[in-house]
CSV table of C-alpha atoms and ligand atoms in Angstrom, one decimal:
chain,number,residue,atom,x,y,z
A,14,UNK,CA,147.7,157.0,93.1
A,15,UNK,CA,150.2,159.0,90.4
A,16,UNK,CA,148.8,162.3,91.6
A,17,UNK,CA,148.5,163.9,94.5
A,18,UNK,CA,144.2,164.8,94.6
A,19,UNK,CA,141.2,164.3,92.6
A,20,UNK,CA,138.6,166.5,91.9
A,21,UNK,CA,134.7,165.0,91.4
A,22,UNK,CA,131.9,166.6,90.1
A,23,UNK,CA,128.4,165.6,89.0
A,24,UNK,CA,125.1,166.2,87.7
A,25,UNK,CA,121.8,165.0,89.1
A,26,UNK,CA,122.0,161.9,86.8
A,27,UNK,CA,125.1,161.1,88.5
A,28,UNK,CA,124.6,162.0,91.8
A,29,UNK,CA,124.3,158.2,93.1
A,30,UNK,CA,127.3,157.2,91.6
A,31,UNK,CA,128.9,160.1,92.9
A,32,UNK,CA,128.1,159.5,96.2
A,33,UNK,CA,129.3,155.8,96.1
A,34,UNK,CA,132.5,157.1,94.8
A,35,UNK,CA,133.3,159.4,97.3
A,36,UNK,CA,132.9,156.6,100.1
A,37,UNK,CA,135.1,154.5,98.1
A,38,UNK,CA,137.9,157.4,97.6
A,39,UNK,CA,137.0,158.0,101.5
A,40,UNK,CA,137.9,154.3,102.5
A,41,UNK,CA,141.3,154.1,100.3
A,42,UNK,CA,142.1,157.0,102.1
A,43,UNK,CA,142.6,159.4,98.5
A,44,UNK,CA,142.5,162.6,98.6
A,45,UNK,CA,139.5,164.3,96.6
A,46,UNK,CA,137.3,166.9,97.0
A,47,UNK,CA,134.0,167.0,95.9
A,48,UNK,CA,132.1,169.6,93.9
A,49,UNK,CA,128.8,168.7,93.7
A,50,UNK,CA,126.2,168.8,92.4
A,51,UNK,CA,124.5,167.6,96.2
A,52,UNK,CA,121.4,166.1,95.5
A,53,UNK,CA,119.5,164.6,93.2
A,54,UNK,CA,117.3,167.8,91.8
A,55,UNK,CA,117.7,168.9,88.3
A,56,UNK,CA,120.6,171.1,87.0
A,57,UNK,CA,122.9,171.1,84.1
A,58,UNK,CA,125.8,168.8,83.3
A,59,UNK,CA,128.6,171.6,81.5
A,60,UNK,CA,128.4,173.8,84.9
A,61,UNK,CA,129.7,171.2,86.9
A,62,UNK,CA,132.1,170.0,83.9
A,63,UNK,CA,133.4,173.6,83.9
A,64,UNK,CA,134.2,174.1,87.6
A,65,UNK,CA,136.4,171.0,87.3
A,66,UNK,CA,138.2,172.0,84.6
A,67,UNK,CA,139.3,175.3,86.2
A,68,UNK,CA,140.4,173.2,89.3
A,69,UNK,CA,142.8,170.7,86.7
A,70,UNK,CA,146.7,171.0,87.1
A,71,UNK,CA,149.5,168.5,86.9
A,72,UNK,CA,148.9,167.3,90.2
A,73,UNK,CA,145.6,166.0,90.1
A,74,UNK,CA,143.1,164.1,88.4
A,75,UNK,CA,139.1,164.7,87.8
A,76,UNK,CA,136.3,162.4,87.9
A,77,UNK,CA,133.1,163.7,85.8
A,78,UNK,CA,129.8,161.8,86.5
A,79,UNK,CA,126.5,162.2,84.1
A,80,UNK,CA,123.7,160.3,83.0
A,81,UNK,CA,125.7,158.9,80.1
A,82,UNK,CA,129.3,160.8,80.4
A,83,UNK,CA,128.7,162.0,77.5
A,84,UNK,CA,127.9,165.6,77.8
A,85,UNK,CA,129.7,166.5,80.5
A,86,UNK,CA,132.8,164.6,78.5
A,87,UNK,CA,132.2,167.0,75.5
A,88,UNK,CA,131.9,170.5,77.7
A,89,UNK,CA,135.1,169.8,79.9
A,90,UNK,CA,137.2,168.8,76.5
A,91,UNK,CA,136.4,172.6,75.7
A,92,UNK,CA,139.0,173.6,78.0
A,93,UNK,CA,142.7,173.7,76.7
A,94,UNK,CA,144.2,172.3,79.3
A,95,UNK,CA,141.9,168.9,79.9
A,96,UNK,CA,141.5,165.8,78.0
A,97,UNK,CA,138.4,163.9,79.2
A,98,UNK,CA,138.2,160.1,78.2
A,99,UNK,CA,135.0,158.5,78.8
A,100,UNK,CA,135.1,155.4,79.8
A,101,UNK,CA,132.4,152.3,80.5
A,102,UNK,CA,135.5,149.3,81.3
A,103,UNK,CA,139.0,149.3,82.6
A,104,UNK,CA,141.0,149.1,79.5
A,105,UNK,CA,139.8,152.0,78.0
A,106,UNK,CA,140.5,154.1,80.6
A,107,UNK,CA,144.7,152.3,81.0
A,108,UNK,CA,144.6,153.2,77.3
A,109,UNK,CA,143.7,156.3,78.2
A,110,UNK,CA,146.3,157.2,80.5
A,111,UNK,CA,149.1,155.4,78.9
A,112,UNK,CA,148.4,156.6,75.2
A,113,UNK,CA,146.2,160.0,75.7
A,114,UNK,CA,147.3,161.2,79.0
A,115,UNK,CA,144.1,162.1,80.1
A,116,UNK,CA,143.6,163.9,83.0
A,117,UNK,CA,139.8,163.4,83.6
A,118,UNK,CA,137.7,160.7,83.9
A,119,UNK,CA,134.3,160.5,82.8
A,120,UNK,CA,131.4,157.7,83.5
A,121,UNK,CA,127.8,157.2,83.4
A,122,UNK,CA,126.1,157.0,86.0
A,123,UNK,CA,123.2,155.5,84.3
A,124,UNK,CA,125.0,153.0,82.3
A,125,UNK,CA,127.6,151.5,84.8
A,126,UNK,CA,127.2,150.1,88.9
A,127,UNK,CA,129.8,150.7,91.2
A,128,UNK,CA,132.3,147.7,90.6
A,129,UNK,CA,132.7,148.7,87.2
A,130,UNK,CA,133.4,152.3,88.2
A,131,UNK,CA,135.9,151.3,90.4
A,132,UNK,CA,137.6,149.0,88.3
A,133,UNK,CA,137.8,151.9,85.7
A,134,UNK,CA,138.8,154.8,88.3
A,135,UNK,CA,141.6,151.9,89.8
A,136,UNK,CA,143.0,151.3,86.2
A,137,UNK,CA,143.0,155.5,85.5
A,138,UNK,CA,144.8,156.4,89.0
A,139,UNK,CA,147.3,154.1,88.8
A,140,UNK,CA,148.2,153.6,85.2
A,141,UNK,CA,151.7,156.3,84.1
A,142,UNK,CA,151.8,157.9,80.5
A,143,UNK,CA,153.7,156.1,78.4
A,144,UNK,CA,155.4,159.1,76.7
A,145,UNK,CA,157.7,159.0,73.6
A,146,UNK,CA,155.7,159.0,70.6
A,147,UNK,CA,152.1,159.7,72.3
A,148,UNK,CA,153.7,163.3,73.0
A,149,UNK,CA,154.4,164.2,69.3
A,150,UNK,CA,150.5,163.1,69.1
A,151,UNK,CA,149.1,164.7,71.9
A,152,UNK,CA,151.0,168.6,71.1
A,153,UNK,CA,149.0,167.6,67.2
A,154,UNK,CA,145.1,167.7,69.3
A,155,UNK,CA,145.0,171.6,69.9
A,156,UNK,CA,143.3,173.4,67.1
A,157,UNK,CA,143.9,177.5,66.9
B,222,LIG,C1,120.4,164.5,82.1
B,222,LIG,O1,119.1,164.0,81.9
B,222,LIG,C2,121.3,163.9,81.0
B,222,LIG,O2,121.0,164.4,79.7
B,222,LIG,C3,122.8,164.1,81.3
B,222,LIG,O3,123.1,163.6,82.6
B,222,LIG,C4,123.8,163.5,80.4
B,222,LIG,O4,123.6,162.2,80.2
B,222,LIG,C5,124.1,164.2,79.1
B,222,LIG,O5,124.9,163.9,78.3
């Protein structure tokens, strides 16, 4: 892996996911901490996407998990210092990295089983930014 710890963090809609996730991380021996949400009971997807983002800094990665990836995608691209690709294949999220240099991840838990979610999170741990021009375009996101 490129960096040195990730950071997951759920709603309820992607608390299984989660969960399959963290034994995955567990067995290839990466370092992550987990955030929650820790069960399956109801609660909203920009709380979780906001603790993450305050937990972002060079050295690590995040991994946001709800129903569709969608919400919780929007709320942590709020933050200045994140950009949050949501991702349903492994290409996407290469691209990602090596074009956008994301530095969180988000799926669906609803839309995706946990061979896919692997091959995406494999493809965004291990895949460098590719620099040069994508900087120029990068600095030309932030608005005010
Ligand atoms: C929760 O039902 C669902 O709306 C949420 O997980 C997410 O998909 C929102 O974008």
């Amino acid at each position: 892996m490129l960096k040195e710890k990730i950071y997951i963090a759920s709603d309820h809609a992607g608390f299984n996911l989660k969960q399959k996730i963290c034994i995955y991380l567990k067995e290839k021996n990466i370092i992550f901490e987990d955030l929650g949400t820790n069960n399956a009971q109801s609660c909203d997807y920009p709380d979780f996407a906001h603790l993450l983002a305050s937990k972002i800094n060079s050295n690590c990665f995040g991994i946001l998990i709800c129903g569709t990836g969608i919400g919780i995608s929007i709320a942590a691209n709020k933050h200045k210092n994140i950009r949050c690709a949501l991702c349903h294949e492994g290409l996407s999220a290469k691209l990602s990295r090596q074009h956008n240099d994301a530095n969180v991840l988000a799926l669906g838990g609803r839309l995706i089983g946990i061979e896919m979610a692997i091959n995406i999170i494999e493809n965004f741990i291990q895949t460098p930014f590719d620099g040069d021009r994508h900087i120029r375009r990068i600095q030309k996101i932030e608005v005010d």
